[in-house]
Amino acid sequence: MAVIGIFDSGSGGLSVLKEILKVLPGERYIYFSDNAYCPYGNRSREYVISRARTITSILLEKGCEAIVVACNTATAAAIETLRVEFPVPFIGMEPAVKPAALGTELGVIGVLATAGTLKASKYLNTKGKYENDVKIIEHVGEGFVELVERGVLSGPEADAVVEKSLRPLLDAGADIIVLGCTHYPFLIDTVRKIAGPDVRVIDPAPAVACQLVRVLKERGIGLDEGSLSVELLSSGDPETLKKLAATFIPVQK
Ligand code: DGL
């Protein structure tokens, strides 16, 4: 059975764990929410690297054989450093610009992500490959992370917060919206409601789950479909983390 570590600035990475459990339902998972230091979105690169190092050390001490950086901001800032400094494979997030650029019919795609992700070279390189072919409009999901960390996923407050950041993308004519932060899929119903039926919303988490399977197989890390175990750790109050995890994980510590 593989021991897989997953971390995010908070509960957002659970949206990735949820997809991973669909393809690898019988492994041991240790999820770390860094919610005492959340959000990462406006922090410096150095700050995020330092948090990523600390969390990785904790996960390795607990025996993790592979680590999913279930955070776009931390992936953009830290994954290359982590790969150099630690001896396990790291699987990261990337905003799904490619499938969006290939799928848009109107030639306009919208990307919602944190400020840290949108200014990182990883994202800028990907964007550079497609921006001659399609128009790419970006917006920070202002307040989205804070809503999710409070467990507010729907209702008038969520509608108002999502509307504010999503509207400029819709007004620019985007027919595909990329969710470039792992917290945002928790608001996907609200995003869909506001965007309407003609707009497709892409969450990259299923692709990341498939990538994890590929990497584990390549590295010969044992997958034997034992019984699922999920350990939830956090640097702050675990309440929302536990509540959100309970919506899709049958048993948890
Ligand atoms: N969930 C994160 C991401 O994917 C981080 C959000 C934040 O802490 O600002 O970018």
mmCIF file of C-alpha atoms and ligand atoms in Angstrom:
data_model
loop_
_atom_site.group_PDB
_atom_site.id
_atom_site.type_symbol
_atom_site.label_atom_id
_atom_site.label_comp_id
_atom_site.label_asym_id
_atom_site.label_seq_id
_atom_site.Cartn_x
_atom_site.Cartn_y
_atom_site.Cartn_z
ATOM 1 C CA MET A 1 0.000 0.000 0.000
ATOM 2 C CA ALA A 2 1.334 3.414 -0.930
ATOM 3 C CA VAL A 3 1.577 6.179 1.658
ATOM 4 C CA ILE A 4 0.705 9.425 -0.090
ATOM 5 C CA GLY A 5 1.076 12.896 1.372
ATOM 6 C CA ILE A 6 -1.091 15.771 0.172
ATOM 7 C CA PHE A 7 -0.905 19.376 1.219
ATOM 8 C CA ASP A 8 -2.467 22.747 0.599
ATOM 9 C CA SER A 9 -2.664 26.099 2.339
ATOM 10 C CA GLY A 10 -5.996 24.896 3.718
ATOM 11 C CA SER A 11 -8.931 22.682 2.837
ATOM 12 C CA GLY A 12 -8.762 23.372 -0.920
ATOM 13 C CA GLY A 13 -6.561 20.375 -1.659
ATOM 14 C CA LEU A 14 -9.412 18.136 -0.528
ATOM 15 C CA SER A 15 -10.913 18.820 -3.970
ATOM 16 C CA VAL A 16 -7.856 16.991 -5.353
ATOM 17 C CA LEU A 17 -7.950 14.200 -2.745
ATOM 18 C CA LYS A 18 -11.577 13.594 -3.704
ATOM 19 C CA GLU A 19 -10.544 12.885 -7.319
ATOM 20 C CA ILE A 20 -7.551 10.795 -6.215
ATOM 21 C CA LEU A 21 -9.807 8.532 -4.145
ATOM 22 C CA LYS A 22 -11.829 7.768 -7.285
ATOM 23 C CA VAL A 23 -8.775 6.245 -8.990
ATOM 24 C CA LEU A 24 -6.809 5.029 -5.940
ATOM 25 C CA PRO A 25 -9.406 4.101 -3.337
ATOM 26 C CA GLY A 26 -7.296 1.744 -1.219
ATOM 27 C CA GLU A 27 -4.131 3.600 -0.201
ATOM 28 C CA ARG A 28 -2.991 5.426 2.908
ATOM 29 C CA TYR A 29 -3.300 9.228 2.715
ATOM 30 C CA ILE A 30 -1.960 11.913 5.004
ATOM 31 C CA TYR A 31 -3.455 15.332 4.261
ATOM 32 C CA PHE A 32 -1.904 18.477 5.711
ATOM 33 C CA SER A 33 -3.874 21.728 5.770
ATOM 34 C CA ASP A 34 -1.656 24.720 6.498
ATOM 35 C CA ASN A 35 -4.633 26.773 7.564
ATOM 36 C CA ALA A 36 -2.783 28.675 10.293
ATOM 37 C CA TYR A 37 -0.829 30.285 7.424
ATOM 38 C CA CYS A 38 -3.651 30.467 4.853
ATOM 39 C CA PRO A 39 -4.054 32.087 2.354
ATOM 40 C CA TYR A 40 -0.824 31.693 0.384
ATOM 41 C CA GLY A 41 -2.156 33.634 -2.605
ATOM 42 C CA ASN A 42 -0.592 37.021 -1.781
ATOM 43 C CA ARG A 43 2.502 35.777 0.040
ATOM 44 C CA SER A 44 6.010 35.994 -1.321
ATOM 45 C CA ARG A 45 7.553 33.069 -3.160
ATOM 46 C CA GLU A 46 10.137 32.650 -0.343
ATOM 47 C CA TYR A 47 7.379 32.428 2.248
ATOM 48 C CA VAL A 48 5.500 29.719 0.342
ATOM 49 C CA ILE A 49 8.733 27.760 -0.282
ATOM 50 C CA SER A 50 9.513 27.851 3.412
ATOM 51 C CA ARG A 51 6.036 26.561 4.367
ATOM 52 C CA ALA A 52 6.244 23.861 1.655
ATOM 53 C CA ARG A 53 9.597 22.667 3.052
ATOM 54 C CA THR A 54 8.269 22.491 6.603
ATOM 55 C CA ILE A 55 5.176 20.552 5.569
ATOM 56 C CA THR A 56 7.145 18.196 3.329
ATOM 57 C CA SER A 57 9.446 17.352 6.251
ATOM 58 C CA ILE A 58 6.438 16.531 8.422
ATOM 59 C CA LEU A 59 4.929 14.314 5.709
ATOM 60 C CA LEU A 60 8.221 12.499 5.100
ATOM 61 C CA GLU A 61 8.647 11.849 8.813
ATOM 62 C CA LYS A 62 5.268 10.185 8.701
ATOM 63 C CA GLY A 63 6.474 7.868 5.946
ATOM 64 C CA CYS A 64 5.006 9.421 2.783
ATOM 65 C CA GLU A 65 6.448 7.943 -0.406
ATOM 66 C CA ALA A 66 5.025 10.545 -2.783
ATOM 67 C CA ILE A 67 3.620 14.024 -2.240
ATOM 68 C CA VAL A 68 0.832 15.799 -4.067
ATOM 69 C CA VAL A 69 1.210 19.558 -3.872
ATOM 70 C CA ALA A 70 -2.547 20.108 -4.028
ATOM 71 C CA CYS A 71 -2.166 23.843 -4.267
ATOM 72 C CA ASN A 72 -1.558 25.804 -7.460
ATOM 73 C CA THR A 73 0.165 28.622 -5.593
ATOM 74 C CA ALA A 74 2.569 26.292 -3.779
ATOM 75 C CA THR A 75 3.220 24.316 -6.956
ATOM 76 C CA ALA A 76 4.125 27.481 -8.831
ATOM 77 C CA ALA A 77 6.375 28.777 -6.056
ATOM 78 C CA ALA A 78 7.960 25.675 -4.605
ATOM 79 C CA ILE A 79 7.720 22.423 -6.545
ATOM 80 C CA GLU A 80 11.057 22.792 -8.307
ATOM 81 C CA THR A 81 12.816 23.469 -4.995
ATOM 82 C CA LEU A 82 11.064 20.521 -3.341
ATOM 83 C CA ARG A 83 12.110 18.204 -6.180
ATOM 84 C CA VAL A 84 15.736 19.207 -5.710
ATOM 85 C CA GLU A 85 15.762 19.011 -1.918
ATOM 86 C CA PHE A 86 13.669 15.935 -1.105
ATOM 87 C CA PRO A 87 13.987 12.331 -2.301
ATOM 88 C CA VAL A 88 10.336 11.543 -3.135
ATOM 89 C CA PRO A 89 8.287 12.308 -6.257
ATOM 90 C CA PHE A 90 6.139 15.466 -6.172
ATOM 91 C CA ILE A 91 2.984 15.803 -8.235
ATOM 92 C CA GLY A 92 1.793 19.362 -8.718
ATOM 93 C CA MET A 93 -1.126 21.412 -9.999
ATOM 94 C CA GLU A 94 -1.282 23.418 -13.157
ATOM 95 C CA PRO A 95 -4.162 25.619 -14.349
ATOM 96 C CA ALA A 96 -5.847 23.770 -17.220
ATOM 97 C CA VAL A 97 -5.070 26.384 -19.868
ATOM 98 C CA LYS A 98 -4.246 23.797 -22.550
ATOM 99 C CA PRO A 99 -7.581 21.904 -22.554
ATOM 100 C CA ALA A 100 -9.410 25.219 -22.289
ATOM 101 C CA ALA A 101 -7.502 26.721 -25.229
ATOM 102 C CA LEU A 102 -8.177 23.624 -27.313
ATOM 103 C CA GLY A 103 -11.845 23.479 -26.301
ATOM 104 C CA THR A 104 -13.042 27.068 -26.597
ATOM 105 C CA GLU A 105 -15.469 27.755 -29.422
ATOM 106 C CA LEU A 106 -15.545 31.506 -29.007
ATOM 107 C CA GLY A 107 -11.777 31.837 -28.694
ATOM 108 C CA VAL A 108 -11.916 33.318 -25.200
ATOM 109 C CA ILE A 109 -11.035 31.515 -21.975
ATOM 110 C CA GLY A 110 -11.200 32.765 -18.407
ATOM 111 C CA VAL A 111 -8.732 31.774 -15.696
ATOM 112 C CA LEU A 112 -9.528 32.174 -12.016
ATOM 113 C CA ALA A 113 -6.504 31.731 -9.741
ATOM 114 C CA THR A 114 -4.562 33.391 -6.940
ATOM 115 C CA ALA A 115 -2.273 36.363 -7.533
ATOM 116 C CA GLY A 116 0.716 34.123 -6.728
ATOM 117 C CA THR A 117 -0.240 31.624 -9.433
ATOM 118 C CA LEU A 118 -1.013 34.246 -12.072
ATOM 119 C CA LYS A 119 2.360 35.948 -11.748
ATOM 120 C CA ALA A 120 4.464 32.767 -11.523
ATOM 121 C CA SER A 121 6.700 31.802 -14.427
ATOM 122 C CA LYS A 122 5.124 28.333 -14.580
ATOM 123 C CA TYR A 123 1.745 29.839 -15.456
ATOM 124 C CA LEU A 124 3.199 32.580 -17.665
ATOM 125 C CA ASN A 125 5.059 29.974 -19.735
ATOM 126 C CA THR A 126 1.907 27.921 -20.280
ATOM 127 C CA LYS A 127 -0.074 31.038 -21.110
ATOM 128 C CA GLY A 128 2.624 32.097 -23.568
ATOM 129 C CA LYS A 129 2.046 28.948 -25.604
ATOM 130 C CA TYR A 130 -1.634 29.676 -26.229
ATOM 131 C CA GLU A 131 -2.158 33.417 -26.073
ATOM 132 C CA ASN A 132 -1.542 33.919 -29.770
ATOM 133 C CA ASP A 133 -4.395 31.534 -30.579
ATOM 134 C CA VAL A 134 -6.969 32.411 -27.931
ATOM 135 C CA LYS A 135 -7.751 35.366 -25.725
ATOM 136 C CA ILE A 136 -6.917 34.562 -22.105
ATOM 137 C CA ILE A 137 -8.657 36.672 -19.458
ATOM 138 C CA GLU A 138 -7.594 36.302 -15.836
ATOM 139 C CA HIS A 139 -9.002 37.248 -12.493
ATOM 140 C CA VAL A 140 -8.083 36.489 -8.895
ATOM 141 C CA GLY A 141 -10.955 34.747 -7.136
ATOM 142 C CA GLU A 142 -11.130 37.507 -4.532
ATOM 143 C CA GLY A 143 -12.379 36.102 -1.230
ATOM 144 C CA PHE A 144 -13.003 32.580 -2.588
ATOM 145 C CA VAL A 145 -10.357 30.930 -0.375
ATOM 146 C CA GLU A 146 -11.642 32.692 2.745
ATOM 147 C CA LEU A 147 -15.220 31.556 1.993
ATOM 148 C CA VAL A 148 -14.178 27.929 1.595
ATOM 149 C CA GLU A 149 -12.056 28.027 4.761
ATOM 150 C CA ARG A 150 -15.185 29.160 6.609
ATOM 151 C CA GLY A 151 -17.154 26.347 5.006
ATOM 152 C CA VAL A 152 -19.454 28.766 3.129
ATOM 153 C CA LEU A 153 -19.952 27.034 -0.228
ATOM 154 C CA SER A 154 -23.330 28.391 -1.328
ATOM 155 C CA GLY A 155 -25.983 30.978 -0.490
ATOM 156 C CA PRO A 156 -26.207 34.747 -0.989
ATOM 157 C CA GLU A 157 -22.737 35.522 0.367
ATOM 158 C CA ALA A 158 -21.057 32.961 -1.911
ATOM 159 C CA ASP A 159 -23.123 34.200 -4.875
ATOM 160 C CA ALA A 160 -22.001 37.799 -4.322
ATOM 161 C CA VAL A 161 -18.307 36.934 -3.862
ATOM 162 C CA VAL A 162 -18.163 34.654 -6.908
ATOM 163 C CA GLU A 163 -20.141 37.040 -9.112
ATOM 164 C CA LYS A 164 -17.648 39.842 -8.530
ATOM 165 C CA SER A 165 -14.598 37.955 -9.835
ATOM 166 C CA LEU A 166 -16.374 35.825 -12.422
ATOM 167 C CA ARG A 167 -18.383 38.596 -14.098
ATOM 168 C CA PRO A 168 -15.407 40.258 -15.842
ATOM 169 C CA LEU A 169 -14.509 36.914 -17.451
ATOM 170 C CA LEU A 170 -18.075 36.321 -18.624
ATOM 171 C CA ASP A 171 -18.397 39.890 -19.878
ATOM 172 C CA ALA A 172 -15.222 39.361 -21.928
ATOM 173 C CA GLY A 173 -16.977 36.453 -23.658
ATOM 174 C CA ALA A 174 -15.228 33.461 -22.061
ATOM 175 C CA ASP A 175 -16.989 30.183 -22.852
ATOM 176 C CA ILE A 176 -14.611 28.129 -20.699
ATOM 177 C CA ILE A 177 -13.587 28.976 -17.149
ATOM 178 C CA VAL A 178 -10.479 27.351 -15.681
ATOM 179 C CA LEU A 179 -10.432 26.896 -11.912
ATOM 180 C CA GLY A 180 -6.759 27.548 -11.164
ATOM 181 C CA CYS A 181 -6.872 27.205 -7.389
ATOM 182 C CA THR A 182 -7.790 24.036 -5.545
ATOM 183 C CA HIS A 183 -10.159 25.873 -3.213
ATOM 184 C CA TYR A 184 -12.359 27.032 -6.093
ATOM 185 C CA PRO A 185 -13.946 23.656 -7.021
ATOM 186 C CA PHE A 186 -15.761 23.802 -3.684
ATOM 187 C CA LEU A 187 -17.620 26.778 -5.190
ATOM 188 C CA ILE A 188 -18.183 25.108 -8.572
ATOM 189 C CA ASP A 189 -21.975 24.948 -8.216
ATOM 190 C CA THR A 190 -22.074 28.677 -7.588
ATOM 191 C CA VAL A 191 -19.686 29.312 -10.487
ATOM 192 C CA ARG A 192 -21.881 27.188 -12.781
ATOM 193 C CA LYS A 193 -25.075 28.869 -11.619
ATOM 194 C CA ILE A 194 -23.688 32.333 -12.380
ATOM 195 C CA ALA A 195 -21.935 31.340 -15.609
ATOM 196 C CA GLY A 196 -24.984 29.562 -17.046
ATOM 197 C CA PRO A 197 -25.285 26.391 -19.130
ATOM 198 C CA ASP A 198 -23.263 27.593 -22.132
ATOM 199 C CA VAL A 199 -20.047 28.025 -20.182
ATOM 200 C CA ARG A 200 -17.847 25.021 -19.363
ATOM 201 C CA VAL A 201 -15.957 25.001 -16.069
ATOM 202 C CA ILE A 202 -12.709 23.008 -15.873
ATOM 203 C CA ASP A 203 -11.217 21.632 -12.669
ATOM 204 C CA PRO A 204 -7.761 20.089 -13.293
ATOM 205 C CA ALA A 205 -8.000 17.696 -10.311
ATOM 206 C CA PRO A 206 -9.005 14.552 -12.301
ATOM 207 C CA ALA A 207 -5.950 15.004 -14.551
ATOM 208 C CA VAL A 208 -3.712 15.374 -11.491
ATOM 209 C CA ALA A 209 -5.139 12.161 -10.022
ATOM 210 C CA CYS A 210 -4.241 10.309 -13.257
ATOM 211 C CA GLN A 211 -0.756 11.814 -13.176
ATOM 212 C CA LEU A 212 -0.317 10.530 -9.602
ATOM 213 C CA VAL A 213 -1.196 6.990 -10.731
ATOM 214 C CA ARG A 214 1.327 7.254 -13.588
ATOM 215 C CA VAL A 215 4.109 8.500 -11.309
ATOM 216 C CA LEU A 216 3.501 5.827 -8.639
ATOM 217 C CA LYS A 217 3.597 3.091 -11.289
ATOM 218 C CA GLU A 218 6.746 4.496 -12.906
ATOM 219 C CA ARG A 219 8.505 4.646 -9.528
ATOM 220 C CA GLY A 220 7.332 1.174 -8.563
ATOM 221 C CA ILE A 221 5.586 2.490 -5.466
ATOM 222 C CA GLY A 222 3.302 -0.327 -4.334
ATOM 223 C CA LEU A 223 -0.384 -0.049 -5.088
ATOM 224 C CA ASP A 224 -2.250 -2.983 -3.640
ATOM 225 C CA GLU A 225 -5.697 -1.597 -2.948
ATOM 226 C CA GLY A 226 -5.675 -2.244 0.777
ATOM 227 C CA SER A 227 -8.181 -0.505 2.980
ATOM 228 C CA LEU A 228 -8.446 3.247 2.676
ATOM 229 C CA SER A 229 -6.999 5.338 5.452
ATOM 230 C CA VAL A 230 -7.004 9.123 5.562
ATOM 231 C CA GLU A 231 -5.240 11.057 8.287
ATOM 232 C CA LEU A 232 -6.056 14.758 8.481
ATOM 233 C CA LEU A 233 -3.468 17.136 9.920
ATOM 234 C CA SER A 234 -3.618 20.916 10.180
ATOM 235 C CA SER A 235 -1.544 23.762 11.511
ATOM 236 C CA GLY A 236 -4.701 25.552 12.698
ATOM 237 C CA ASP A 237 -8.317 24.807 13.606
ATOM 238 C CA PRO A 238 -9.295 21.501 11.922
ATOM 239 C CA GLU A 239 -13.072 22.042 12.018
ATOM 240 C CA THR A 240 -13.794 23.008 8.380
ATOM 241 C CA LEU A 241 -11.221 20.504 7.132
ATOM 242 C CA LYS A 242 -12.991 17.673 8.954
ATOM 243 C CA LYS A 243 -16.403 18.844 7.859
ATOM 244 C CA LEU A 244 -15.470 19.082 4.178
ATOM 245 C CA ALA A 245 -13.558 15.786 4.259
ATOM 246 C CA ALA A 246 -16.556 14.045 5.810
ATOM 247 C CA THR A 247 -18.620 14.872 2.713
ATOM 248 C CA PHE A 248 -16.655 12.351 0.637
ATOM 249 C CA ILE A 249 -14.429 10.244 2.903
ATOM 250 C CA PRO A 250 -16.234 7.371 4.594
ATOM 251 C CA VAL A 251 -13.967 6.942 7.647
ATOM 252 C CA GLN A 252 -11.295 9.285 8.916
ATOM 253 C CA LYS A 253 -9.033 9.681 11.908
HETATM 254 N N1 DGL B 1 -5.558 26.303 -2.732
HETATM 255 C C1 DGL B 1 -4.517 27.132 -3.146
HETATM 256 C C2 DGL B 1 -4.223 27.136 -4.609
HETATM 257 O O1 DGL B 1 -4.530 26.186 -5.280
HETATM 258 C C3 DGL B 1 -4.049 28.259 -2.321
HETATM 259 C C4 DGL B 1 -5.007 29.344 -2.053
HETATM 260 C C5 DGL B 1 -4.424 30.344 -1.097
HETATM 261 O O2 DGL B 1 -3.991 29.927 -0.028
HETATM 262 O O3 DGL B 1 -4.417 31.525 -1.447
HETATM 263 O O4 DGL B 1 -3.673 28.070 -5.127
#
